[in-house]
XYZ file of C-alpha atoms in Angstrom:
71
model
C 9.719 7.035 2.520
C 8.736 3.503 3.706
C 6.712 5.470 6.319
C 4.624 6.948 4.514
C 4.348 4.538 2.260
C 3.361 2.415 5.538
C 0.900 4.917 6.957
C -0.640 4.650 3.022
C -1.642 0.821 2.762
C -2.365 0.834 6.958
C -4.719 3.826 5.605
C -6.251 1.584 2.236
C -6.724 -1.686 4.836
C -8.943 1.091 7.105
C -11.089 2.270 4.723
C -11.918 -0.990 3.368
C -13.386 -2.210 6.686
C -14.750 0.464 7.609
C -16.625 0.094 4.393
C -17.269 -3.352 4.419
C -20.522 -3.439 7.009
C -22.281 -1.353 4.496
C -21.643 -3.250 1.753
C -25.398 -4.273 1.208
C -25.943 -0.518 0.847
C -22.709 -0.054 -1.345
C -23.911 -2.814 -3.774
C -27.557 -1.383 -4.543
C -26.640 1.644 -4.956
C -23.749 0.930 -7.024
C -21.089 2.156 -5.085
C -18.762 -1.049 -5.072
C -16.005 -0.141 -6.727
C -14.807 2.074 -3.560
C -15.041 -1.007 -1.406
C -12.672 -2.525 -4.031
C -10.821 0.330 -5.180
C -9.348 0.532 -1.574
C -8.817 -2.855 -0.995
C -6.359 -2.135 -4.091
C -4.882 0.702 -2.723
C -4.262 -1.631 0.677
C -2.634 -4.695 -2.040
C -0.748 -2.136 -3.599
C 0.557 -0.474 -0.493
C 2.537 -3.889 0.643
C 3.653 -3.666 -2.853
C 5.079 -0.390 -2.478
C 6.425 -1.456 1.103
C 8.786 -4.302 0.044
C 10.090 -2.199 -3.260
C 11.545 1.010 -1.189
C 13.343 -0.998 1.294
C 13.985 -3.058 -1.334
C 15.250 -0.353 -2.885
C 17.025 1.644 0.268
C 18.832 -1.428 1.174
C 20.512 -1.566 -2.179
C 21.120 1.907 -1.570
C 23.250 1.696 1.216
C 24.983 -1.323 -0.316
C 25.775 0.254 -2.841
C 26.829 3.553 -0.679
C 28.839 1.238 1.836
C 30.927 -0.323 -0.445
C 31.938 3.519 -2.019
C 33.134 3.888 0.910
C 35.172 1.191 0.655
C 38.814 2.054 -0.065
C 39.698 0.203 -2.890
C 43.530 -0.631 -2.584
């Protein structure tokens, strides 16, 4: 799951970087929101990576705790 979210985050950031040289064109044609949408996607992807890593760690901790017999 982390790899999928990381790949998507990288894709959003690359799309943002690719669009930067054409900033003026996007602004002239009223499509400036495309640039900022890509940056927002990358930012939200970073939050998603953090969340999924924490979630995976919590699941592994819980599984390890259940595997230890209680005496």
